[in-house]
Each structure stands twice: as C-alpha cells, then as structure tokens.
Coordinates of C-alpha atoms in Angstrom, one line a residue:
M1 CA -61.1 -30.2 -9.2
A2 CA -58.5 -30.7 -11.4
G3 CA -58.1 -27.8 -14.3
E4 CA -60.0 -24.9 -12.8
A5 CA -58.4 -21.8 -11.4
P6 CA -59.1 -21.4 -7.6
E7 CA -60.9 -18.1 -7.2
A8 CA -58.1 -16.3 -5.7
L9 CA -56.4 -16.5 -9.1
T10 CA -59.1 -16.0 -12.1
Q11 CA -59.8 -12.7 -10.0
A12 CA -56.0 -11.3 -9.3
V13 CA -55.8 -12.3 -13.6
V14 CA -59.1 -10.4 -14.5
L15 CA -57.8 -7.1 -12.5
L16 CA -54.6 -7.9 -14.0
G17 CA -56.5 -7.5 -17.4
G18 CA -58.2 -4.6 -15.9
A19 CA -55.0 -2.6 -14.8
V20 CA -53.2 -3.7 -18.3
L21 CA -56.6 -2.1 -20.5
A22 CA -57.5 0.6 -18.2
A23 CA -54.5 2.8 -17.6
P24 CA -52.8 3.0 -20.8
V25 CA -55.9 4.0 -22.0
F26 CA -57.3 6.7 -19.2
K27 CA -53.3 8.2 -19.3
K28 CA -53.1 8.2 -22.9
I29 CA -56.8 10.7 -23.0
G30 CA -55.2 12.9 -20.2
L31 CA -56.9 11.4 -17.2
G32 CA -54.4 9.7 -15.9
T33 CA -53.9 5.9 -14.7
V34 CA -55.4 7.2 -11.0
L35 CA -59.1 7.3 -13.0
G36 CA -58.7 3.9 -15.0
Y37 CA -57.9 2.2 -12.0
L38 CA -60.7 3.5 -10.5
S39 CA -62.4 3.2 -13.7
A40 CA -62.0 -0.6 -14.3
G41 CA -62.2 -1.7 -10.6
I42 CA -66.0 0.3 -10.8
L43 CA -66.7 -2.0 -14.3
L44 CA -65.2 -5.0 -13.2
G45 CA -67.1 -5.1 -9.5
P46 CA -70.1 -2.4 -9.2
L47 CA -71.3 -3.1 -12.8
L48 CA -70.7 -6.4 -14.0
G49 CA -70.2 -7.9 -10.9
I50 CA -66.8 -10.6 -11.7
V51 CA -64.9 -9.2 -8.5
Q52 CA -67.0 -9.8 -5.4
D53 CA -64.9 -9.5 -2.9
G54 CA -63.9 -5.6 -3.1
E55 CA -63.5 -5.0 0.9
D56 CA -60.9 -8.2 1.1
I57 CA -59.0 -6.6 -1.5
L58 CA -58.6 -2.9 0.0
H59 CA -57.2 -4.8 3.0
F60 CA -54.2 -5.9 0.7
A61 CA -53.8 -3.2 -1.4
E62 CA -53.4 -0.9 1.7
L63 CA -49.7 -1.2 1.1
G64 CA -49.7 0.6 -1.2
I65 CA -50.5 3.2 0.5
V66 CA -47.9 1.9 3.0
F67 CA -45.0 2.1 -0.1
L68 CA -46.3 5.7 -0.4
L69 CA -45.6 7.6 2.2
F70 CA -42.3 5.0 2.8
I71 CA -41.2 7.0 -0.7
V72 CA -43.1 10.0 0.8
G73 CA -40.2 9.8 3.8
L74 CA -37.0 9.1 1.8
E75 CA -38.0 12.8 0.1
M76 CA -38.6 14.3 3.7
K77 CA -34.8 16.0 3.5
P78 CA -34.4 17.6 6.9
S79 CA -32.0 20.1 4.7
R80 CA -34.7 20.6 2.0
L81 CA -37.6 21.1 4.3
W82 CA -36.1 23.5 5.6
A83 CA -35.2 25.4 2.2
M84 CA -39.1 25.5 1.5
R85 CA -40.5 25.5 4.5
R86 CA -42.4 28.7 4.6
D87 CA -45.0 27.7 1.8
I88 CA -44.4 23.7 3.6
F89 CA -46.2 24.6 6.8
G90 CA -46.8 28.6 5.9
L91 CA -48.7 28.1 3.0
G92 CA -50.0 24.0 3.0
S93 CA -51.3 24.3 6.7
L94 CA -53.4 27.5 5.9
Q95 CA -54.4 25.8 2.3
V96 CA -55.4 22.6 5.0
I97 CA -56.5 23.7 8.1
S98 CA -59.3 26.6 5.9
C99 CA -60.3 23.9 3.5
G100 CA -60.8 21.4 6.3
L101 CA -63.0 23.0 8.0
V102 CA -65.2 25.5 6.0
L103 CA -65.9 21.7 4.1
S104 CA -66.5 20.0 7.5
F105 CA -69.1 23.0 8.3
L106 CA -70.5 21.9 5.1
A107 CA -70.5 18.4 5.0
W108 CA -72.4 19.1 8.9
L109 CA -75.1 20.6 7.0
F110 CA -75.9 18.5 3.8
I111 CA -74.2 15.5 4.3
A112 CA -72.8 14.4 7.7
P113 CA -75.2 13.3 10.9
N114 CA -72.7 13.6 13.8
G115 CA -69.5 16.0 13.9
R116 CA -66.3 13.0 13.1
M117 CA -68.2 12.0 10.3
A118 CA -68.3 15.9 9.1
L119 CA -64.5 16.6 10.1
V120 CA -63.4 13.3 8.3
A121 CA -65.4 13.9 5.3
G122 CA -64.4 17.9 5.3
F123 CA -60.7 17.1 5.7
G124 CA -60.7 14.3 3.4
L125 CA -62.2 16.6 0.8
A126 CA -59.4 19.6 1.8
L127 CA -56.7 16.9 0.5
S128 CA -55.5 17.5 -3.1
S129 CA -54.1 14.5 -5.3
T130 CA -50.2 14.4 -5.9
A131 CA -50.6 11.6 -8.2
F132 CA -53.0 13.7 -10.3
A133 CA -51.3 17.4 -9.5
L134 CA -47.3 16.6 -10.0
Q135 CA -48.2 14.2 -13.4
L136 CA -50.0 17.2 -15.2
L137 CA -46.8 19.7 -13.3
E138 CA -44.4 17.3 -15.3
S139 CA -46.5 17.3 -18.7
R140 CA -46.9 21.4 -18.5
K141 CA -42.8 21.6 -17.6
E142 CA -43.8 23.9 -14.8
V143 CA -42.3 22.1 -11.6
N144 CA -40.2 24.9 -11.2
T145 CA -41.8 27.8 -12.2
T146 CA -43.3 30.0 -9.4
Y147 CA -46.1 28.8 -9.1
G148 CA -45.6 24.9 -9.4
Q149 CA -43.1 25.5 -6.5
K150 CA -45.9 26.9 -4.1
T151 CA -48.3 23.9 -6.3
F152 CA -45.4 20.7 -5.0
S153 CA -45.0 22.8 -1.4
V154 CA -49.0 22.4 -0.2
L155 CA -48.7 18.9 -2.3
L156 CA -46.1 17.8 -0.2
F157 CA -47.7 19.2 3.1
Q158 CA -51.3 17.0 2.8
D159 CA -48.4 14.6 2.3
L160 CA -47.0 14.8 5.9
A161 CA -50.4 15.6 7.2
I162 CA -52.3 12.3 6.2
I163 CA -50.2 11.0 9.0
P164 CA -51.1 12.6 11.8
L165 CA -55.4 12.9 10.5
L166 CA -54.6 8.2 10.1
A167 CA -53.5 8.2 13.5
V168 CA -56.2 10.4 14.9
L169 CA -59.1 8.1 13.0
P170 CA -58.2 5.6 15.8
L171 CA -58.9 8.4 18.2
L172 CA -62.1 9.6 17.4
S173 CA -62.9 5.2 16.5
V174 CA -62.3 5.3 20.2
Y175 CA -64.3 8.0 21.3
I176 CA -67.0 6.8 20.0
G177 CA -68.2 4.3 22.6
S178 CA -65.6 5.4 25.1
T179 CA -66.4 7.5 27.7
G180 CA -62.1 7.7 29.1
A181 CA -59.1 8.1 27.8
D182 CA -56.7 4.4 27.2
W183 CA -53.2 5.2 28.5
N184 CA -52.2 1.4 28.5
A185 CA -53.0 2.0 24.6
F186 CA -50.8 5.2 24.1
L187 CA -48.6 4.4 26.0
I188 CA -48.1 1.6 24.0
G189 CA -48.4 3.8 21.1
V190 CA -45.2 5.7 21.9
G191 CA -43.3 2.5 22.7
A192 CA -43.9 1.6 19.4
I193 CA -42.6 4.7 18.0
A194 CA -39.6 5.0 20.0
T195 CA -39.1 1.6 18.5
V196 CA -39.0 1.9 14.9
V197 CA -36.7 5.8 16.1
L198 CA -34.4 4.0 17.4
A199 CA -33.8 1.0 14.6
G200 CA -34.3 3.7 11.9
R201 CA -31.9 5.4 13.5
Y202 CA -29.0 2.7 15.2
L203 CA -29.9 -0.9 13.1
L204 CA -31.0 -0.2 9.5
N205 CA -27.3 1.4 7.6
P206 CA -25.6 -1.0 10.5
L207 CA -28.1 -4.1 8.7
L208 CA -27.9 -2.3 4.8
G209 CA -24.6 -2.7 5.3
I210 CA -23.9 -6.2 6.3
I211 CA -26.8 -7.0 3.7
A212 CA -25.2 -5.3 0.6
R213 CA -21.4 -6.4 1.0
T214 CA -22.5 -10.3 0.4
G215 CA -23.4 -8.9 -3.7
A216 CA -27.2 -10.7 -3.1
H217 CA -29.7 -8.4 -5.2
E218 CA -32.4 -10.1 -4.3
A219 CA -31.6 -9.5 -0.3
M220 CA -31.4 -5.9 -0.4
I221 CA -35.3 -6.5 -2.0
A222 CA -36.2 -8.4 1.0
T223 CA -34.8 -6.0 2.8
A224 CA -36.5 -3.0 1.3
L225 CA -39.7 -5.3 2.2
L226 CA -38.8 -6.1 5.5
V227 CA -38.0 -2.5 6.8
V228 CA -41.9 -1.0 5.7
I229 CA -43.5 -4.0 6.1
G230 CA -42.0 -4.7 9.7
S231 CA -42.3 -1.3 10.8
A232 CA -45.8 -0.8 9.2
T233 CA -47.2 -3.9 10.9
L234 CA -45.6 -3.1 14.8
M235 CA -47.5 0.4 14.3
Q236 CA -50.4 -2.0 13.5
A237 CA -50.5 -4.3 16.8
A238 CA -49.7 -1.1 19.0
G239 CA -53.8 0.5 17.0
L240 CA -51.8 3.4 15.0
S241 CA -52.0 3.3 11.5
M242 CA -49.1 1.3 9.4
A243 CA -49.1 4.5 6.8
L244 CA -47.0 6.1 9.5
G245 CA -44.8 3.2 10.2
S246 CA -43.4 3.2 6.9
F247 CA -44.0 7.1 6.5
L248 CA -41.4 7.3 10.0
A249 CA -39.0 4.2 8.8
G250 CA -38.9 6.7 5.4
V251 CA -37.7 9.9 7.1
L252 CA -35.1 7.7 9.2
L253 CA -34.1 6.5 6.5
A254 CA -33.4 10.0 4.0
E255 CA -30.2 10.3 4.7
S256 CA -28.8 6.7 4.0
S257 CA -26.8 6.2 2.0
Y258 CA -29.1 3.1 0.5
K259 CA -31.4 5.0 -0.1
H260 CA -32.0 5.1 -4.0
E261 CA -30.9 1.4 -3.6
L262 CA -34.3 1.3 -1.3
E263 CA -36.7 3.5 -3.7
A264 CA -35.5 1.5 -6.6
N265 CA -36.7 -1.8 -4.7
I266 CA -39.8 -0.7 -3.2
E267 CA -40.6 1.5 -6.6
P268 CA -42.3 -2.0 -8.8
F269 CA -44.3 -2.6 -5.9
R270 CA -45.4 0.6 -4.8
G271 CA -47.0 1.1 -7.8
I272 CA -48.7 -2.1 -8.5
L273 CA -50.3 -2.5 -5.1
L274 CA -50.8 1.7 -5.1
G275 CA -52.9 0.7 -8.4
L276 CA -54.8 -2.1 -7.0
F277 CA -55.8 0.3 -4.7
F278 CA -57.2 2.2 -6.5
M279 CA -59.1 -0.5 -8.2
A280 CA -60.4 -2.4 -5.1
V281 CA -61.9 1.6 -3.9
G282 CA -64.0 1.5 -7.6
L283 CA -65.1 -2.4 -6.6
S284 CA -66.0 -1.2 -3.4
L285 CA -67.7 1.8 -4.7
D286 CA -72.3 1.1 -3.4
V287 CA -73.3 1.9 -7.1
D288 CA -76.9 2.3 -5.3
V289 CA -76.0 5.5 -3.5
L290 CA -74.3 6.9 -6.6
L291 CA -77.7 6.0 -9.3
S292 CA -80.0 7.7 -5.9
N293 CA -77.6 10.3 -5.5
W294 CA -76.7 11.5 -8.6
L295 CA -77.7 14.8 -8.7
S296 CA -76.6 15.9 -4.6
I297 CA -73.3 14.0 -6.0
I298 CA -72.3 16.4 -9.1
I299 CA -74.0 19.9 -7.1
C300 CA -71.0 18.8 -4.0
V301 CA -68.5 18.3 -6.8
F302 CA -69.0 21.7 -8.1
V303 CA -69.6 23.6 -4.1
A304 CA -66.2 21.9 -2.9
M305 CA -64.0 22.7 -6.0
A306 CA -65.8 26.3 -6.5
V307 CA -65.4 26.7 -2.2
K308 CA -62.0 24.9 -2.7
A309 CA -60.4 26.9 -5.0
L310 CA -61.7 30.0 -3.5
L311 CA -59.4 29.3 0.2
I312 CA -56.6 28.0 -2.1
Y313 CA -56.1 31.0 -4.5
G314 CA -56.9 33.1 -1.1
S315 CA -53.8 31.7 1.0
S316 CA -51.6 31.9 -2.0
R317 CA -52.4 35.6 -2.2
L318 CA -51.1 35.4 1.4
F319 CA -48.3 33.9 1.2
D320 CA -46.8 36.6 -2.0
A321 CA -47.7 35.0 -4.8
N322 CA -49.3 37.4 -7.3
H323 CA -52.9 37.0 -9.1
P324 CA -51.3 34.6 -12.4
D325 CA -49.8 32.7 -9.7
G326 CA -52.2 31.9 -7.3
V327 CA -56.0 31.6 -9.6
R328 CA -52.9 28.4 -11.5
T329 CA -52.0 27.1 -7.4
A330 CA -55.7 27.3 -7.2
A331 CA -56.7 25.8 -10.9
M332 CA -54.0 23.0 -10.4
L333 CA -54.7 21.6 -6.3
C334 CA -58.9 22.4 -6.5
Q335 CA -60.0 18.0 -7.0
H336 CA -59.7 16.0 -4.7
G337 CA -57.4 13.4 -4.0
E338 CA -56.0 9.4 -3.4
F339 CA -55.6 10.4 -0.3
G340 CA -58.9 11.3 0.8
F341 CA -59.6 8.0 -0.8
V342 CA -57.4 6.2 2.5
L343 CA -58.9 7.8 4.8
F344 CA -62.3 8.1 3.5
A345 CA -62.3 3.9 3.8
S346 CA -60.1 4.1 7.5
A347 CA -62.7 5.7 8.4
A348 CA -65.9 3.3 7.0
S349 CA -63.7 0.3 8.4
I350 CA -63.9 1.0 12.1
G351 CA -66.8 2.4 12.1
I352 CA -67.4 6.4 12.0
L353 CA -68.8 6.1 8.2
D354 CA -70.8 4.1 7.5
A355 CA -70.7 2.5 3.4
Q356 CA -73.1 5.1 2.3
T357 CA -71.7 8.4 3.1
S358 CA -68.2 6.7 2.3
S359 CA -69.9 5.5 -1.1
F360 CA -70.9 9.1 -1.9
L361 CA -67.7 11.0 -0.4
I362 CA -65.6 8.8 -3.1
A363 CA -67.3 9.9 -5.9
I364 CA -67.6 13.1 -4.6
V365 CA -63.3 12.8 -5.2
V366 CA -63.3 10.7 -8.6
L367 CA -65.5 13.6 -10.3
S368 CA -63.4 16.1 -8.8
M369 CA -60.4 14.7 -10.6
A370 CA -62.4 14.0 -13.9
F371 CA -61.9 17.5 -13.9
T372 CA -59.5 18.6 -13.1
P373 CA -58.1 19.3 -16.7
A374 CA -60.6 21.0 -17.5
C375 CA -60.4 23.1 -14.3
V376 CA -56.7 24.2 -15.2
W377 CA -57.9 24.8 -18.4
L378 CA -60.3 27.3 -17.6
G379 CA -57.0 28.5 -15.1
G380 CA -54.8 29.2 -18.1
F381 CA -58.2 30.9 -20.0
L382 CA -59.5 33.3 -17.7
L383 CA -55.0 34.5 -17.8
E384 CA -54.4 35.0 -20.5
N385 CA -55.1 38.4 -21.0
D386 CA -53.4 38.8 -18.1
D387 CA -50.0 41.3 -18.4
E388 CA -48.1 40.0 -15.3
E389 CA -45.1 37.7 -16.3
H390 CA -44.6 33.9 -15.6
D391 CA -40.9 33.1 -15.4
M392 CA -38.8 30.4 -14.9
E393 CA -37.0 30.1 -11.5
E394 CA -34.3 28.3 -10.3
D395 CA -34.7 25.8 -7.4
F396 CA -31.8 24.4 -6.8
E397 CA -32.6 23.1 -3.0
G398 CA -36.5 20.6 -4.7
A399 CA -34.4 19.7 -7.5
Q400 CA -32.0 17.3 -8.4
S401 CA -28.1 17.3 -8.9
P402 CA -27.2 18.7 -11.8
V403 CA -24.4 15.6 -12.0
L404 CA -24.6 12.6 -11.6
M405 CA -21.0 10.3 -10.9
I406 CA -21.8 6.6 -10.8
G407 CA -18.5 5.0 -9.1
F408 CA -16.6 6.7 -6.9
S409 CA -12.6 5.9 -7.5
R410 CA -9.7 7.7 -7.7
M411 CA -10.5 9.5 -10.2
G412 CA -14.2 10.7 -9.9
Q413 CA -12.9 11.4 -6.4
V414 CA -10.5 14.0 -7.9
T415 CA -13.0 15.2 -10.3
S416 CA -16.2 16.1 -7.7
Q417 CA -13.6 18.7 -6.3
A418 CA -13.5 20.5 -9.0
L419 CA -17.2 20.5 -9.6
L420 CA -17.7 21.1 -6.0
A421 CA -15.6 24.1 -6.1
S422 CA -17.3 25.6 -9.2
G423 CA -20.9 25.1 -6.5
T424 CA -22.1 22.6 -8.4
D425 CA -23.4 19.5 -6.8
V426 CA -23.1 16.4 -7.5
T427 CA -25.3 13.1 -6.3
V428 CA -22.5 10.2 -6.3
I429 CA -23.6 6.8 -6.4
D430 CA -21.5 3.4 -6.3
N431 CA -21.7 -0.5 -4.9
N432 CA -19.6 -0.5 -2.4
P433 CA -20.5 -1.1 0.5
N434 CA -16.3 -0.1 2.5
M435 CA -16.1 2.5 0.0
I436 CA -19.3 4.8 0.9
K437 CA -17.5 3.9 4.7
Q438 CA -14.3 5.7 4.3
A439 CA -15.4 8.6 2.3
A440 CA -18.2 9.3 4.6
H441 CA -15.3 10.1 7.0
F442 CA -13.4 12.8 4.7
G443 CA -17.3 14.2 4.5
F444 CA -18.4 13.0 1.4
R445 CA -21.9 11.7 0.7
I446 CA -22.4 8.8 -1.3
Y447 CA -25.5 6.8 -1.8
F448 CA -26.1 2.6 -2.2
G449 CA -26.3 1.7 -5.7
N450 CA -25.8 -0.6 -8.9
G451 CA -25.4 1.4 -11.3
C452 CA -26.0 -0.8 -14.6
R453 CA -30.6 -0.5 -13.1
K454 CA -31.8 1.7 -14.5
D455 CA -34.5 1.8 -11.7
V456 CA -31.5 3.6 -9.8
L457 CA -30.3 5.8 -12.5
I458 CA -33.7 7.1 -12.2
S459 CA -34.7 7.0 -8.4
A460 CA -30.6 9.2 -8.6
G461 CA -31.7 11.5 -10.5
I462 CA -31.3 11.1 -14.1
R463 CA -33.6 12.6 -15.2
Q464 CA -33.3 15.4 -13.8
A465 CA -29.3 15.8 -13.9
S466 CA -27.4 17.9 -17.4
M467 CA -24.8 15.2 -17.6
V468 CA -23.5 12.0 -16.4
C469 CA -20.2 11.1 -15.1
V470 CA -18.7 7.6 -15.0
M471 CA -15.7 6.7 -12.9
T472 CA -16.2 2.9 -12.7
H473 CA -13.0 0.8 -12.1
T474 CA -14.0 -2.0 -14.8
P475 CA -14.0 -1.3 -18.1
E476 CA -16.7 -4.2 -18.5
I477 CA -18.9 -2.2 -15.9
T478 CA -18.6 0.7 -17.5
N479 CA -19.6 0.7 -20.7
Q480 CA -22.3 -1.7 -19.5
I481 CA -23.3 1.9 -17.9
I482 CA -23.0 4.4 -21.1
D483 CA -25.0 1.3 -23.2
L484 CA -28.0 1.7 -20.6
V485 CA -28.1 6.0 -20.4
A486 CA -27.0 5.9 -24.5
K487 CA -30.2 4.0 -24.6
E488 CA -32.3 5.3 -22.2
F489 CA -31.8 9.0 -21.9
P490 CA -30.1 10.0 -25.0
D491 CA -30.4 13.4 -24.7
K492 CA -28.4 13.1 -21.0
P493 CA -24.2 13.9 -22.2
I494 CA -21.7 11.3 -21.3
Y495 CA -17.3 11.7 -19.4
A496 CA -16.5 8.4 -19.1
R497 CA -13.0 7.1 -17.2
A498 CA -10.9 5.2 -19.5
Y499 CA -9.4 2.1 -17.5
D500 CA -6.6 1.7 -20.2
R501 CA -5.6 2.2 -24.2
A502 CA -8.1 -0.8 -24.5
H503 CA -10.5 0.5 -23.1
T504 CA -9.7 3.8 -24.5
L505 CA -10.3 1.8 -28.5
Q506 CA -14.0 -0.1 -27.2
L507 CA -15.0 3.7 -25.9
M508 CA -14.5 5.5 -29.1
D509 CA -16.9 3.2 -30.3
K510 CA -19.3 4.9 -27.8
P511 CA -21.6 8.2 -28.0
V512 CA -19.4 9.4 -25.0
K513 CA -18.6 12.8 -24.9
F514 CA -15.4 12.4 -23.6
H515 CA -13.2 10.2 -22.0
T516 CA -10.4 9.6 -20.9
R517 CA -7.4 7.4 -19.9
E518 CA -7.0 7.3 -15.7
T519 CA -3.2 7.2 -16.0
F520 CA -2.2 9.2 -19.0
E521 CA -2.7 12.9 -18.3
S522 CA -0.7 12.7 -14.8
A523 CA 2.1 10.4 -16.0
L524 CA 2.2 13.2 -19.1
V525 CA 3.0 16.0 -15.3
I526 CA 5.1 13.8 -14.0
G527 CA 7.3 13.6 -17.9
A528 CA 7.1 17.1 -18.2
E529 CA 9.1 17.9 -14.6
M530 CA 11.3 15.3 -14.9
L531 CA 12.4 17.2 -17.9
R532 CA 12.9 19.8 -15.6
G533 CA 14.8 18.1 -13.0
L534 CA 17.0 17.2 -16.2
G535 CA 17.6 20.7 -17.1
R536 CA 15.1 21.0 -19.7
T537 CA 13.4 24.9 -20.5
S538 CA 9.9 25.4 -19.1
E539 CA 9.2 25.7 -22.5
E540 CA 11.3 22.6 -23.8
A541 CA 9.2 20.5 -21.7
E542 CA 5.8 21.8 -23.2
D543 CA 7.1 21.2 -26.6
L544 CA 8.0 17.6 -26.6
I545 CA 5.0 17.0 -24.4
K546 CA 2.4 18.3 -27.4
E547 CA 4.8 16.5 -29.4
V548 CA 4.2 12.8 -27.4
R549 CA 0.5 13.6 -27.0
K550 CA -0.1 15.0 -30.6
L551 CA 1.9 11.0 -31.1
D552 CA -0.4 9.0 -28.7
E553 CA -3.2 10.4 -30.6
N554 CA -2.9 10.1 -33.9
R555 CA -1.4 6.4 -33.0
L556 CA -4.9 6.0 -31.8
K557 CA -6.4 6.8 -34.2
V558 CA -4.7 4.1 -36.7
Q559 CA -4.9 1.7 -33.7
Y560 CA -8.9 2.1 -34.7
H561 CA -9.0 1.2 -37.3
E562 CA -5.7 -1.5 -37.3
G563 CA -6.1 -3.1 -33.6
I564 CA -4.0 -2.1 -30.8
Y565 CA -1.3 -3.0 -32.5
A566 CA -0.5 -0.8 -35.0
G567 CA 1.1 2.6 -34.8
S568 CA 3.9 1.0 -33.4
D569 CA 6.1 3.4 -35.7
M570 CA 5.4 5.9 -33.5
Y571 CA 6.5 5.0 -30.4
H572 CA 10.0 7.0 -29.0
S573 CA 11.4 3.9 -27.4
R574 CA 15.6 4.8 -27.1
P575 CA 17.1 8.6 -26.8
V576 CA 16.6 10.6 -30.0
Q577 CA 20.1 11.5 -30.7
P578 CA 21.1 14.2 -33.7
E579 CA 23.3 12.8 -36.5
P580 CA 24.7 15.0 -38.7
L581 CA 23.7 15.8 -42.1
V582 CA 26.8 15.1 -44.1
N583 CA 29.8 13.0 -43.3
P584 CA 32.5 14.8 -41.5
T585 CA 36.0 14.8 -44.1
H586 CA 38.5 14.5 -41.1
P587 CA 39.2 12.6 -38.0
A588 CA 38.2 13.3 -34.2
E589 CA 41.8 15.4 -33.2
A590 CA 42.2 14.9 -29.6
L591 CA 43.0 18.7 -28.1
D592 CA 43.9 17.5 -24.9
D593 CA 44.9 14.4 -22.3
R594 CA 41.8 13.2 -21.6
S595 CA 40.7 13.3 -24.4
R596 CA 43.6 12.0 -26.7
E597 CA 43.2 8.9 -23.8
L598 CA 38.9 8.6 -25.0
V599 CA 39.8 8.1 -28.2
E600 CA 42.6 5.8 -27.8
E601 CA 39.9 3.6 -25.8
D602 CA 37.6 3.7 -28.7
H603 CA 40.1 2.6 -30.4
A604 CA 41.0 0.0 -29.5
K605 CA 37.3 -1.0 -29.0
D606 CA 36.7 -0.1 -32.8
N607 CA 39.7 -2.7 -33.3
S608 CA 38.5 -5.9 -30.7
D609 CA 35.1 -5.7 -31.9
V610 CA 36.6 -6.0 -35.2
A611 CA 38.9 -9.5 -34.2
E612 CA 36.0 -10.5 -32.5
K613 CA 34.1 -10.6 -36.1
T614 CA 35.8 -12.1 -38.6
S615 CA 38.2 -14.6 -35.8
P616 CA 36.9 -18.8 -37.3
A617 CA 35.1 -18.9 -34.1
N618 CA 32.5 -16.5 -35.5

C-alpha cells in the first residue's frame, strides 16, 4: 500500500536507531560499544518485541565476522608473527588449550549433556574479547607495556584459533549423524583452500593494479568487497567456514602494496555489520531461559571467570611474566569474548547446540564482558602495594613505523635514504601503481593508498607515527594532505616538499614544521662546485652561497607580505664588478705594445659611438 514502508526497511531503521543511541552511551560510561549493541538487540527483540527476525538478521550479519577476520588476516605479516612467535604460539596456545579443556570439563559436568556440546562451550568460553581488551589497553595507554604485549599476543592467537575452531564445527555436525568420513567433502574443501591460495598469490595483486590505474575509487571499493565476499562464498560452497576464506584472503594480501587501501575500504562495512551482528545476537536471546536460569548463569559467570583468570596467570608465569604482569594479564583477559558469540551461533545453526544452551552461554559471555572493567580495577587494587616495577618497553616489531611518508617522489626517495640509514623505519604510501611496481625492483616496499583520505592515513599508521612527511608531486594535493593532517592529527609534525617558490609562499601559511623547494639546495650545490671550477676557493664559494641563501630568505619574507613580484632588487641579475670609490685623475697609460693596441681600439669605439649619437639620423 502506498505510503507504508516495507517491514524490512522499518526494521532496518529501528536497528540503526538503536545502534546510534546505545553504542555512544555505553562507550561513554566505559562499558564499550559491543555491550551497547547487545543491549540494544535485547531491548528491541526479546523485551519489546519490535524486531522479530533475529535469526534471519544473524545469518546476514555474520558478514561482519567475515570482514573482521579479513582485516585480522591483513595484519598477519609473517615477519611480525615470527618476532612475537614465543608469546603468540607458546603463551597463546597454552592459554586457549588449558582454559578450553578445563572449562569443557566443567561444562560437561553442569551445562552440556554430551561431549560435543561441552567442547563447543568450553573452547568458546576460553576466548577473550579482542575488541574489549584492546579498547581498555589503548584507553589506559598500556599497549606497549610488557603485560600489554603479552595480552596482545594471546588475543592474536585467539583470533587465529577461531579459524580451526570454526572449521571443526562442520566435522562435528557430520559426525552427529554419520558413521564414516566423507572423503569427497574433504577433497572439495582442500580444493577450495588451494583455489583461494593460488588466486591470492597470482591474481589479486595484478587485478588490484589494473583497477588502481583507472583511478576509479568506487571500483577499488567494489574490488575489496569482491575479494572478501568471493573468498568467503567459495569456502561456504565447499562446506567450510566463510570466515576461513576471508582470513586466508587477508593473509595472502598482508604483504601487498594495496593492503592499507583495502583495509580502509572494508573498515566501514566491517564496523556496521559487526555492530549488526552483536545486535542480532541480542535479538536471538531466549528471555525465558535467562529468567528461569538467572542464578545458575550468575554462578557460572563468576566460576568461569575465576578459573580462566587462574589459568591465564599460571600460563603467563610459565612464560617469564612477573607477578604484577601476570595479574594484569589475567584481569584483562578473564572475560569471554565476541568470538564466543560466533562459535555458539555457528554451532546452533548446524545443530550442535540447542537454542536453550546457546542462549545460556551467550548470557554468560555478555555478563562477563560487563564485569571486565571491575576485574581490571580489582587487579590494579591487588597490586597497589606491589614493589615490582611496571616499566614501559619499546616494541618496534609490533608498532607502526615512526615516519609516515606520503608520496614516493624523487625527493622522497632520497629523503628516505637518510632515515633508513639511521635505522628508522618508514611507511610509504603512494597512489601511482607504476611507481609502486618500479620501486619494488629496487627493494622498496610501498603501499598503495590515497593520502587525501583520513581512513587510509589511519590504516597506514598515522596515529602511531612520530611525524608525517608529504612528498607528493602536485602543490594542490600536497596542500590538501597538509590541511587534512593538521585538522585531524594536530599533534603530528609535518615536513613537506615545496614544488616551487609560489608553493613555498603557500606553505608559509600552513602549520608545517619544515619545508623546502625540491631544486633549491641542489642548485646551490651545483653553483658552489662551478665557483670552485672557476678558481674560487672553497671558503669564497661557501661565503657566496651563504649570501645567495640569505638574500633568498629575505626575498621570501618580502614576497610573503607584498606578493611574488616583490623583492626584485634582491636579485643578482648581472655579474658584480668592483668599482673605484674615486675617479682617477690621470688617463690610463699603456705599458706595452699589446696594451697600446687595446687602448686605441677602445678610443676608436668610443669615437664611433659619439659620432653615431650625434648624426642627423638620430
């Protein structure tokens, strides 16, 4: 009927409204946006009954997890994994396995009626909240502490562990009603994985290069979506997890020059769909189960968090953490996380968990996340009188580069040499695919990205960088980038390449710490060498160059106030010839034959000039 909005559109508006209201409020009070989305879903679905199709929305919103794992894969550089390998694969695996087995045993005793359900429950509760823990670490400025790095390593392994956990679910599901192995399904799965690996290795980078050369930004966004959703769909068609496909695609592109551009294009979709996923989890909760089992749920929350904290503390001490770092790591990771929602929802969708048990476990996760700030406070309270030091440590492997260079021009290439020679790493982004390809032949690593976009700068690590260096070719683009950085990241000092004198005058009006024309200093170097070639001493040449530089600086100051055509009197437009202070009283006298010839020629020339000026024709 005309004038009535479709039901799906109405529900979309309601969900967006709930997200817009709940997420900022919960973040403001320190509970995080994840709990905000969950609470909005519970309110709109089970409590008020405004949105009814929670299960259908959940299936669609799982794309948020697909995008999240793609971005996790993009961060999985082999070099980074190798540097943190002991804490990631040692401490991380010990935490997941120990917590998973102990919690599975407890779940088998008190919650789950069979072993398969107990394993899903135990390992789902063994995972912590990456979003929640990292948010707390960043707000407390403790990411680069010793315990912050151990916490990050465990979270990183958990992000990796969700892949095999999700991949095992279909096998458990097949086992429920099967008596033998399905080798055809196994071979199809292996073929799908091989297809994604080969495509990522040999097709994706050339495809991205072709799209980038067109300069069509919307085509790059479509390509990013195609890569993620295409790899996920292929895995799903092979009977495997969609998340596995997107993660593999991300890992294969982790060393790509287009990494930051892909991450920036995917991030908005990931954020929206991930928020929708958490809301859909809230929509799917069975309120009757919660109300009838509220005491059991609260007891399970405290028991599971206490057991998890003890096991994480013990694992940390085994991997050389001192007592304070062990306590802080345990307090930060004792909650259950968003990947538990993913595991429980996936297990319920294929029949491993029933709806009642799934709602029971999801309620445990939600309450544990709500208690996390209190747990972190409790950990700090227990350590108030502890005398062991809690020092910051630098972590160059895990951090982004201290210098972000935008544009790999000729000047940028030379400038980067000084930085690299000092041992300073540089992250370079450029939007010219040909430049990226040529630089790769010389061993340079450049990321493809548009420096005029805030999201690309964030993906490239501008928040972690100590300074920004703008080396683009075009004055207008340089100015645009400088204005963006100054507005959005005012604490970052900017060093810039000026195209010419007119551009230098423009940069004098901008918050740039240092700028210089690309040809000025090199021209002075050539001028000094030419002076030496003409017989001047090095001291004379240096003095003359200093004079030229000083005059240029003074002229720039005048031009800044009066315009580019001012200060012309400061140019050296002709050779400087010394002139006597007093006119000679006697005419010049020739001392040899050659001198006499020259004097006679000068006299003849002077007489000719006088005759020409006094002739009637003039």
